[in-house]
Structure formats: structure tokens, C-alpha cells
PDB file of C-alpha atoms in Angstrom:
ATOM      1  CA  MET A 682      33.092 -40.425 125.261  1.00 53.00           C
ATOM      2  CA  GLY A 683      29.887 -38.577 126.103  1.00 84.00           C
ATOM      3  CA  ILE A 684      29.061 -40.972 128.943  1.00 87.00           C
ATOM      4  CA  GLU A 685      32.543 -40.507 130.408  1.00 92.00           C
ATOM      5  CA  GLN A 686      32.199 -36.731 130.185  1.00 95.00           C
ATOM      6  CA  PHE A 687      28.825 -36.891 131.901  1.00 95.00           C
ATOM      7  CA  GLY A 688      30.227 -38.989 134.756  1.00 95.00           C
ATOM      8  CA  ALA A 689      33.164 -36.650 135.232  1.00 96.00           C
ATOM      9  CA  ALA A 690      30.967 -33.549 135.129  1.00 97.00           C
ATOM     10  CA  TRP A 691      28.429 -34.951 137.578  1.00 97.00           C
ATOM     11  CA  GLY A 692      31.088 -35.987 140.081  1.00 97.00           C
ATOM     12  CA  GLU A 693      32.904 -32.657 139.889  1.00 98.00           C
ATOM     13  CA  LEU A 694      29.659 -30.675 140.097  1.00 98.00           C
ATOM     14  CA  VAL A 695      28.507 -32.516 143.221  1.00 97.00           C
ATOM     15  CA  ASN A 696      31.789 -31.579 144.872  1.00 97.00           C
ATOM     16  CA  GLU A 697      31.678 -27.986 143.644  1.00 98.00           C
ATOM     17  CA  LEU A 698      28.116 -27.033 144.597  1.00 97.00           C
ATOM     18  CA  ASP A 699      27.431 -25.351 147.942  1.00 95.00           C
ATOM     19  CA  TRP A 700      24.703 -27.738 149.058  1.00 94.00           C
ATOM     20  CA  GLU A 701      24.035 -25.835 152.266  1.00 92.00           C
ATOM     21  CA  ARG A 702      23.395 -22.661 150.280  1.00 93.00           C
ATOM     22  CA  LEU A 703      21.082 -24.549 147.933  1.00 95.00           C
ATOM     23  CA  GLY A 704      19.340 -26.220 150.857  1.00 92.00           C
ATOM     24  CA  ARG A 705      18.416 -22.831 152.285  1.00 91.00           C
ATOM     25  CA  THR A 706      16.502 -22.043 149.091  1.00 91.00           C
ATOM     26  CA  TYR A 707      14.348 -25.147 149.587  1.00 89.00           C
ATOM     27  CA  CYS A 708      13.647 -25.037 153.304  1.00 78.00           C
ATOM     28  CA  GLU A 709      13.768 -22.888 156.399  1.00 68.00           C
ATOM     29  CA  GLY A 710      16.868 -23.109 158.575  1.00 69.00           C
ATOM     30  CA  ASP A 711      20.495 -23.588 157.632  1.00 70.00           C
ATOM     31  CA  GLY A 712      19.744 -26.117 154.870  1.00 71.00           C
ATOM     32  CA  SER A 713      22.776 -28.191 155.779  1.00 75.00           C
ATOM     33  CA  THR A 714      20.963 -31.534 155.671  1.00 86.00           C
ATOM     34  CA  PHE A 715      18.368 -30.964 152.936  1.00 91.00           C
ATOM     35  CA  PHE A 716      20.590 -32.366 150.181  1.00 93.00           C
ATOM     36  CA  ASP A 717      22.128 -35.421 151.830  1.00 93.00           C
ATOM     37  CA  ASP A 718      23.749 -38.388 150.080  1.00 93.00           C
ATOM     38  CA  GLU A 719      20.423 -40.206 149.770  1.00 95.00           C
ATOM     39  CA  SER A 720      18.662 -37.258 148.136  1.00 95.00           C
ATOM     40  CA  LEU A 721      21.521 -36.706 145.670  1.00 96.00           C
ATOM     41  CA  GLU A 722      21.463 -40.383 144.726  1.00 96.00           C
ATOM     42  CA  ARG A 723      17.714 -40.080 144.126  1.00 97.00           C
ATOM     43  CA  VAL A 724      18.270 -36.993 141.931  1.00 97.00           C
ATOM     44  CA  LEU A 725      20.822 -38.879 139.821  1.00 97.00           C
ATOM     45  CA  GLU A 726      18.837 -42.104 139.508  1.00 97.00           C
ATOM     46  CA  THR A 727      15.582 -40.321 138.683  1.00 97.00           C
ATOM     47  CA  GLY A 728      17.309 -38.101 136.139  1.00 96.00           C
ATOM     48  CA  LEU A 729      18.925 -41.037 134.364  1.00 95.00           C
ATOM     49  CA  GLU A 730      15.623 -42.923 134.311  1.00 96.00           C
ATOM     50  CA  ILE A 731      13.941 -40.002 132.578  1.00 96.00           C
ATOM     51  CA  VAL A 732      16.867 -39.647 130.167  1.00 94.00           C
ATOM     52  CA  ASP A 733      16.390 -43.265 129.084  1.00 93.00           C
ATOM     53  CA  ASP A 734      12.714 -42.585 128.390  1.00 94.00           C
ATOM     54  CA  LEU A 735      13.582 -39.373 126.580  1.00 93.00           C
ATOM     55  CA  VAL A 736      16.076 -41.072 124.266  1.00 90.00           C
ATOM     56  CA  ALA A 737      13.387 -43.547 123.225  1.00 90.00           C
ATOM     57  CA  ALA A 738      10.806 -40.794 122.697  1.00 90.00           C
ATOM     58  CA  LEU A 739      12.775 -38.081 120.898  1.00 87.00           C
ATOM     59  CA  PRO A 740      12.247 -37.761 117.154  1.00 71.00           C
ATOM     60  CA  ARG A 741      15.017 -37.543 114.571  1.00 63.00           C
ATOM     61  CA  GLY A 742      17.372 -39.850 116.393  1.00 56.00           C
ATOM     62  CA  GLY A 743      17.685 -37.629 119.438  1.00 60.00           C
ATOM     63  CA  MET A 744      19.625 -34.756 117.850  1.00 73.00           C
ATOM     64  CA  GLY A 745      18.308 -31.206 118.164  1.00 91.00           C
ATOM     65  CA  ARG A 746      17.465 -28.682 120.856  1.00 96.00           C
ATOM     66  CA  SER A 747      15.794 -28.871 124.269  1.00 97.00           C
ATOM     67  CA  LEU A 748      14.320 -26.004 126.268  1.00 98.00           C
ATOM     68  CA  TYR A 749      14.123 -26.280 130.057  1.00 98.00           C
ATOM     69  CA  VAL A 750      11.933 -23.761 131.905  1.00 98.00           C
ATOM     70  CA  GLY A 751      12.264 -23.524 135.669  1.00 97.00           C
ATOM     71  CA  ALA A 752      14.809 -26.348 135.905  1.00 97.00           C
ATOM     72  CA  ALA A 753      17.017 -26.509 139.000  1.00 96.00           C
ATOM     73  CA  VAL A 754      18.778 -29.161 141.102  1.00 97.00           C
ATOM     74  CA  ALA A 755      16.454 -32.036 140.158  1.00 96.00           C
ATOM     75  CA  GLU A 756      17.136 -31.454 136.464  1.00 97.00           C
ATOM     76  CA  LEU A 757      20.940 -31.300 136.679  1.00 98.00           C
ATOM     77  CA  PRO A 758      21.493 -34.908 135.512  1.00 97.00           C
ATOM     78  CA  LEU A 759      19.105 -34.315 132.625  1.00 97.00           C
ATOM     79  CA  VAL A 760      20.648 -31.119 131.274  1.00 97.00           C
ATOM     80  CA  LEU A 761      24.136 -32.628 131.599  1.00 97.00           C
ATOM     81  CA  ALA A 762      23.145 -35.905 129.952  1.00 95.00           C
ATOM     82  CA  GLU A 763      21.314 -34.226 127.081  1.00 95.00           C
ATOM     83  CA  SER A 764      24.295 -31.980 126.406  1.00 95.00           C
ATOM     84  CA  LEU A 765      27.231 -34.312 127.023  1.00 95.00           C
ATOM     85  CA  ALA A 766      25.886 -37.811 126.343  1.00 92.00           C
ATOM     86  CA  LEU A 767      23.299 -37.048 123.645  1.00 92.00           C
ATOM     87  CA  GLY A 768      25.021 -34.084 122.035  1.00 92.00           C
ATOM     88  CA  ARG A 769      21.887 -31.952 122.089  1.00 94.00           C
ATOM     89  CA  GLU A 770      21.735 -28.179 122.435  1.00 96.00           C
ATOM     90  CA  VAL A 771      20.212 -27.358 125.825  1.00 97.00           C
ATOM     91  CA  LEU A 772      18.606 -24.002 126.595  1.00 98.00           C
ATOM     92  CA  TRP A 773      17.829 -23.387 130.256  1.00 98.00           C
ATOM     93  CA  LEU A 774      15.713 -20.509 131.552  1.00 98.00           C
ATOM     94  CA  ASN A 775      14.779 -19.709 135.129  1.00 97.00           C
ATOM     95  CA  LEU A 776      13.910 -16.774 137.345  1.00 94.00           C
ATOM     96  CA  PRO A 777      16.804 -14.878 138.967  1.00 94.00           C
ATOM     97  CA  GLY A 778      17.617 -15.826 142.540  1.00 94.00           C
ATOM     98  CA  GLU A 779      20.141 -17.397 144.872  1.00 95.00           C
ATOM     99  CA  GLU A 780      19.576 -20.932 143.574  1.00 96.00           C
ATOM    100  CA  VAL A 781      20.216 -19.952 139.956  1.00 97.00           C
ATOM    101  CA  ASP A 782      23.267 -17.925 141.004  1.00 97.00           C
ATOM    102  CA  GLU A 783      24.804 -20.927 142.758  1.00 98.00           C
ATOM    103  CA  LEU A 784      23.994 -23.353 139.956  1.00 98.00           C
ATOM    104  CA  ARG A 785      25.482 -21.023 137.374  1.00 98.00           C
ATOM    105  CA  ARG A 786      28.623 -20.443 139.456  1.00 98.00           C
ATOM    106  CA  ALA A 787      29.236 -24.143 140.050  1.00 98.00           C
ATOM    107  CA  LEU A 788      28.484 -25.197 136.472  1.00 98.00           C
ATOM    108  CA  HIS A 789      30.836 -22.536 135.134  1.00 98.00           C
ATOM    109  CA  ALA A 790      33.591 -23.638 137.528  1.00 98.00           C
ATOM    110  CA  THR A 791      33.064 -27.306 136.677  1.00 98.00           C
ATOM    111  CA  GLY A 792      33.109 -26.662 132.956  1.00 97.00           C
ATOM    112  CA  ALA A 793      36.279 -24.603 133.214  1.00 98.00           C
ATOM    113  CA  LYS A 794      38.038 -27.265 135.263  1.00 97.00           C
ATOM    114  CA  LEU A 795      37.099 -30.112 132.891  1.00 97.00           C
ATOM    115  CA  GLY A 796      37.324 -28.140 129.661  1.00 97.00           C
ATOM    116  CA  LEU A 797      33.616 -28.693 128.917  1.00 96.00           C
ATOM    117  CA  ASP A 798      30.956 -26.313 127.632  1.00 95.00           C
ATOM    118  CA  LEU A 799      28.171 -26.997 130.107  1.00 97.00           C
ATOM    119  CA  PRO A 800      24.608 -25.624 129.879  1.00 97.00           C
ATOM    120  CA  LEU A 801      24.125 -22.648 132.195  1.00 97.00           C
ATOM    121  CA  PRO A 802      20.820 -21.338 133.546  1.00 97.00           C
ATOM    122  CA  ARG A 803      19.826 -18.023 132.024  1.00 97.00           C
ATOM    123  CA  THR A 804      17.328 -15.432 133.217  1.00 96.00           C
ATOM    124  CA  ASP A 805      16.364 -14.250 129.718  1.00 94.00           C
ATOM    125  CA  ALA A 806      12.730 -13.905 128.749  1.00 95.00           C
ATOM    126  CA  LEU A 807      11.147 -16.892 127.034  1.00 96.00           C
ATOM    127  CA  ALA A 808      10.393 -14.627 124.079  1.00 95.00           C
ATOM    128  CA  THR A 809      14.123 -14.550 123.242  1.00 96.00           C
ATOM    129  CA  ILE A 810      13.932 -18.205 122.094  1.00 97.00           C
ATOM    130  CA  ALA A 811      12.992 -18.721 118.456  1.00 97.00           C
ATOM    131  CA  ASP A 812       9.523 -20.128 117.824  1.00 97.00           C
ATOM    132  CA  GLU A 813       9.226 -23.725 116.566  1.00 96.00           C
ATOM    133  CA  SER A 814      12.887 -24.414 117.398  1.00 96.00           C
ATOM    134  CA  CYS A 815      12.786 -27.099 120.115  1.00 96.00           C
ATOM    135  CA  GLU A 816      11.947 -30.806 119.898  1.00 95.00           C
ATOM    136  CA  HIS A 817      11.830 -31.135 123.678  1.00 97.00           C
ATOM    137  CA  LEU A 818      10.130 -28.770 126.113  1.00 98.00           C
ATOM    138  CA  TRP A 819      10.572 -29.264 129.865  1.00 98.00           C
ATOM    139  CA  MET A 820       8.312 -27.621 132.438  1.00 98.00           C
ATOM    140  CA  THR A 821       7.841 -29.575 135.665  1.00 97.00           C
ATOM    141  CA  SER A 822       6.665 -28.278 139.049  1.00 96.00           C
ATOM    142  CA  VAL A 823       6.776 -24.710 137.732  1.00 97.00           C
ATOM    143  CA  LEU A 824       3.104 -23.718 137.740  1.00 98.00           C
ATOM    144  CA  THR A 825       2.749 -25.322 141.175  1.00 96.00           C
ATOM    145  CA  ASP A 826       5.666 -23.379 142.651  1.00 95.00           C
ATOM    146  CA  PRO A 827       4.406 -21.865 145.938  1.00 94.00           C
ATOM    147  CA  ASP A 828       6.492 -18.714 145.511  1.00 93.00           C
ATOM    148  CA  ALA A 829       5.875 -17.957 141.835  1.00 95.00           C
ATOM    149  CA  PHE A 830       2.231 -19.153 141.707  1.00 97.00           C
ATOM    150  CA  PRO A 831       0.997 -19.413 145.333  1.00 96.00           C
ATOM    151  CA  ALA A 832      -2.748 -19.385 144.643  1.00 96.00           C
ATOM    152  CA  LEU A 833      -2.401 -21.765 141.701  1.00 97.00           C
ATOM    153  CA  HIS A 834      -0.262 -24.012 143.888  1.00 96.00           C
ATOM    154  CA  ASP A 835      -3.122 -24.206 146.391  1.00 96.00           C
ATOM    155  CA  ALA A 836      -5.688 -24.883 143.664  1.00 96.00           C
ATOM    156  CA  LEU A 837      -3.784 -27.486 141.641  1.00 96.00           C
ATOM    157  CA  TYR A 838      -2.748 -29.420 144.734  1.00 95.00           C
ATOM    158  CA  GLU A 839      -6.261 -29.011 146.181  1.00 94.00           C
ATOM    159  CA  ARG A 840      -4.848 -27.377 149.305  1.00 94.00           C
ATOM    160  CA  ALA A 841      -6.975 -24.221 149.415  1.00 90.00           C
ATOM    161  CA  GLY A 842      -8.443 -23.783 152.880  1.00 88.00           C
ATOM    162  CA  THR A 843      -6.195 -26.428 154.437  1.00 91.00           C
ATOM    163  CA  GLU A 844      -3.172 -26.176 156.722  1.00 89.00           C
ATOM    164  CA  LEU A 845      -0.908 -26.870 153.745  1.00 88.00           C
ATOM    165  CA  ALA A 846      -2.192 -23.918 151.708  1.00 89.00           C
ATOM    166  CA  THR A 847       0.014 -20.898 151.125  1.00 93.00           C
ATOM    167  CA  GLY A 848      -3.018 -18.646 151.542  1.00 92.00           C
ATOM    168  CA  ARG A 849      -1.344 -16.099 149.277  1.00 94.00           C
ATOM    169  CA  GLY A 850      -1.952 -14.647 145.858  1.00 92.00           C
ATOM    170  CA  GLU A 851      -5.006 -14.240 143.655  1.00 95.00           C
ATOM    171  CA  LEU A 852      -6.030 -17.295 141.622  1.00 97.00           C
ATOM    172  CA  ALA A 853      -7.190 -15.267 138.616  1.00 97.00           C
ATOM    173  CA  ASP A 854      -3.869 -13.421 138.451  1.00 98.00           C
ATOM    174  CA  ASP A 855      -1.856 -16.613 138.845  1.00 97.00           C
ATOM    175  CA  ARG A 856      -3.892 -18.382 136.166  1.00 98.00           C
ATOM    176  CA  ALA A 857      -3.474 -15.496 133.730  1.00 98.00           C
ATOM    177  CA  ARG A 858       0.315 -15.522 134.190  1.00 98.00           C
ATOM    178  CA  ALA A 859       0.434 -19.308 133.909  1.00 98.00           C
ATOM    179  CA  ASP A 860      -1.626 -19.289 130.712  1.00 98.00           C
ATOM    180  CA  ALA A 861       0.658 -16.652 129.213  1.00 98.00           C
ATOM    181  CA  LEU A 862       3.751 -18.695 130.095  1.00 98.00           C
ATOM    182  CA  VAL A 863       2.327 -21.892 128.592  1.00 98.00           C
ATOM    183  CA  ARG A 864       1.199 -20.115 125.409  1.00 98.00           C
ATOM    184  CA  GLU A 865       4.707 -18.722 124.926  1.00 98.00           C
ATOM    185  CA  LEU A 866       6.306 -22.076 125.677  1.00 98.00           C
ATOM    186  CA  LEU A 867       4.096 -23.963 123.226  1.00 98.00           C
ATOM    187  CA  ARG A 868       5.192 -21.579 120.486  1.00 97.00           C
ATOM    188  CA  LYS A 869       8.738 -22.913 120.915  1.00 98.00           C
ATOM    189  CA  ALA A 870       7.718 -26.485 120.036  1.00 97.00           C
ATOM    190  CA  ALA A 871       8.873 -27.940 116.727  1.00 95.00           C
ATOM    191  CA  PRO A 872       6.466 -30.883 116.327  1.00 94.00           C
ATOM    192  CA  PRO A 873       6.741 -33.772 116.512  1.00 93.00           C
ATOM    193  CA  ALA A 874       8.094 -32.873 119.937  1.00 95.00           C
ATOM    194  CA  ILE A 875       8.182 -34.081 123.521  1.00 96.00           C
ATOM    195  CA  PHE A 876       6.624 -31.979 126.282  1.00 98.00           C
ATOM    196  CA  THR A 877       7.792 -33.170 129.693  1.00 98.00           C
ATOM    197  CA  THR A 878       5.517 -31.912 132.450  1.00 98.00           C
ATOM    198  CA  THR A 879       3.449 -33.014 135.451  1.00 98.00           C
ATOM    199  CA  ASP A 880      -0.139 -34.122 135.906  1.00 96.00           C
ATOM    200  CA  GLU A 881      -1.039 -30.902 137.715  1.00 97.00           C
ATOM    201  CA  GLU A 882       0.409 -28.693 134.989  1.00 98.00           C
ATOM    202  CA  LEU A 883      -1.367 -30.649 132.280  1.00 97.00           C
ATOM    203  CA  GLU A 884      -4.592 -29.161 133.659  1.00 96.00           C
ATOM    204  CA  ILE A 885      -3.312 -25.760 132.505  1.00 97.00           C
ATOM    205  CA  VAL A 886      -1.684 -26.995 129.294  1.00 97.00           C
ATOM    206  CA  ARG A 887      -4.562 -28.995 127.797  1.00 96.00           C
ATOM    207  CA  PRO A 888      -7.054 -26.114 127.265  1.00 95.00           C
ATOM    208  CA  LEU A 889      -4.376 -24.079 125.449  1.00 97.00           C
ATOM    209  CA  LEU A 890      -3.437 -26.734 122.904  1.00 96.00           C
ATOM    210  CA  VAL A 891      -6.332 -26.074 120.542  1.00 93.00           C
ATOM    211  CA  GLU A 892      -5.417 -22.442 119.942  1.00 92.00           C
ATOM    212  CA  ALA A 893      -1.804 -23.555 119.421  1.00 95.00           C
ATOM    213  CA  GLY A 894      -2.933 -26.033 116.752  1.00 96.00           C
ATOM    214  CA  LEU A 895      -1.449 -28.971 118.655  1.00 97.00           C
ATOM    215  CA  ASP A 896      -2.515 -32.455 119.699  1.00 96.00           C
ATOM    216  CA  ILE A 897      -1.054 -34.079 122.797  1.00 97.00           C
ATOM    217  CA  ARG A 898      -0.707 -37.736 123.689  1.00 97.00           C
ATOM    218  CA  VAL A 899      -0.014 -38.345 127.360  1.00 97.00           C
ATOM    219  CA  PRO A 900       1.460 -41.727 128.312  1.00 96.00           C
ATOM    220  CA  ARG A 901       0.211 -43.792 131.215  1.00 95.00           C
ATOM    221  CA  SER A 902       3.763 -44.256 132.452  1.00 95.00           C
ATOM    222  CA  GLU A 903       5.149 -41.674 134.849  1.00 96.00           C
ATOM    223  CA  THR A 904       8.181 -41.034 137.057  1.00 97.00           C
ATOM    224  CA  PRO A 905       7.952 -39.298 140.456  1.00 97.00           C
ATOM    225  CA  SER A 906      10.191 -36.244 140.447  1.00 96.00           C
ATOM    226  CA  ALA A 907      13.248 -36.524 142.679  1.00 95.00           C
ATOM    227  CA  ILE A 908      12.548 -33.655 145.089  1.00 94.00           C
ATOM    228  CA  VAL A 909       8.880 -32.616 144.923  1.00 92.00           C
ATOM    229  CA  GLY A 910       7.453 -36.025 144.051  1.00 95.00           C
ATOM    230  CA  ASP A 911       5.164 -34.785 141.270  1.00 96.00           C
ATOM    231  CA  LEU A 912       4.390 -37.337 138.565  1.00 97.00           C
ATOM    232  CA  VAL A 913       6.437 -36.493 135.472  1.00 97.00           C
ATOM    233  CA  ARG A 914       5.195 -37.592 132.036  1.00 97.00           C
ATOM    234  CA  LEU A 915       6.788 -37.368 128.597  1.00 97.00           C
ATOM    235  CA  ALA A 916       3.857 -36.289 126.441  1.00 97.00           C
ATOM    236  CA  ARG A 917       4.012 -36.156 122.644  1.00 96.00           C
ATOM    237  CA  LEU A 918       3.062 -33.003 120.744  1.00 97.00           C
ATOM    238  CA  ALA A 919       1.996 -33.061 117.097  1.00 96.00           C
ATOM    239  CA  ARG A 920       0.333 -30.668 114.721  1.00 94.00           C
ATOM    240  CA  VAL A 921      -3.421 -31.127 114.550  1.00 91.00           C
ATOM    241  CA  ASN A 922      -4.293 -33.812 111.995  1.00 75.00           C
ATOM    242  CA  SER A 923      -0.651 -34.828 111.758  1.00 58.00           C
ATOM    243  CA  PRO A 924       0.768 -38.185 112.932  1.00 53.00           C
ATOM    244  CA  ALA A 925       2.288 -38.062 116.437  1.00 50.00           C
TER     245      ALA A 925
END
């Protein structure tokens, strides 16, 4: 039943979303061609591939709670699959903006039409989530976001001083905000847990694990994210001196 609900929700959501409006949040211009059929197929296929890996990695038979930070279009198949197909509670936090407004509108409309309680992006502070309450943390392509962390984006992608650099922000300020975000996020982990993130963000995460009392095991396998192309890995978190 959950698979059927997922398929129905995905199909209805694709029809409901204003893809031109969303496209404008990702690129300059009218955005009418940013999310074409090929890109949406890639979003779905990549999402389902990661879901398969997540099912195999999650402790306690897959039941529990997931926390997505900064998720958007690329994560739609994941939040729907976790909620509808796996029966997990999905919490979804992001910064306010036009993209979140459109995602929330379309998800609400889709859920109402199909009679489903779909996860909706919230703009609450991360501190509102109970500590040690989530077996899956998701943070991909957040600390490299050129708008939220422009100087850190340049540093982590090794673009500083190049034509691809944003040339904005102060690295020390960005790093301090990133460290604070990761510290707060790690407090939400209920080990053994999965932390899905990217290679670039692991550079920020690793130094903060010791003070959090956590070990991390990062797999060699990775999946390129559907839109940005960052390498996504499902790392395992465990308490120090505890089995992963």
C-alpha cells in the first residue's frame, strides 16, 4: 500500500508544482526549462537509489524518525518514500524563501487531494527538535550553498580566486555558523544512526564529532546528487566505544 501511495503522491506532486517558479530559484532567467523531463527523471531515480541504500542501513528495521535539513526538490522522492513507503516520521527544516513556499503549497495541495498526510517543509529553528530523537540525519549541499555560505562554498569547492567563486562573505563567519549548525544537528542523533551528507560537508563534520562523543564510519560507496552533483554518502554514527 505504501508503494502505491508513494507513486500516486509523486505523480500528483509533479503535476501540481510550479516548475517555472522553482526553476527561477535555481537559475537566472525565467526558469522555464531548468526542471525538464530528464532532470525530473534523474531526481526520481537518484532518490529511489538512495532510499534503497537507506533501507539497508537504517537500524531497528527502518522504523523511527528522520530529520532533513535544507532539503528541497532533489529530496522530494526521499521524504515521500520515507513517510509513505517506510512509515517513518519525517521532519523537514529549511530556510524561508520562495522555493520552500512553493514546495509547501504543492505538498499541502497534493496531500489534500489524495487524503495523505505528507511531510511539509518547516522554517522552525533546529533547536525545536528534541535531542537524541532521530535515527537518520540528512544534510547535503547545505554548507556549500552559495547563498547561505558563500565564502565556505568557495573554500570547500576550492573555487576561491577563480571565475567560479562567489567572492562574497567572510570565511571565518561562515565557518562559525556552519560549525554551530553541525553541532546542533549532531545533538539530534540517536545512535546508532545514519548521517547522510556530502564529501565536502564531511570536512566540517569530522572535527566536531569528538566533542559530540560520536564515531563515524563513512562508506566508500557514494551517489551523485541529482541536481548539484555532490557525492552523497550514508555514514554511520555511533557512540564512542560503542559498536556501529
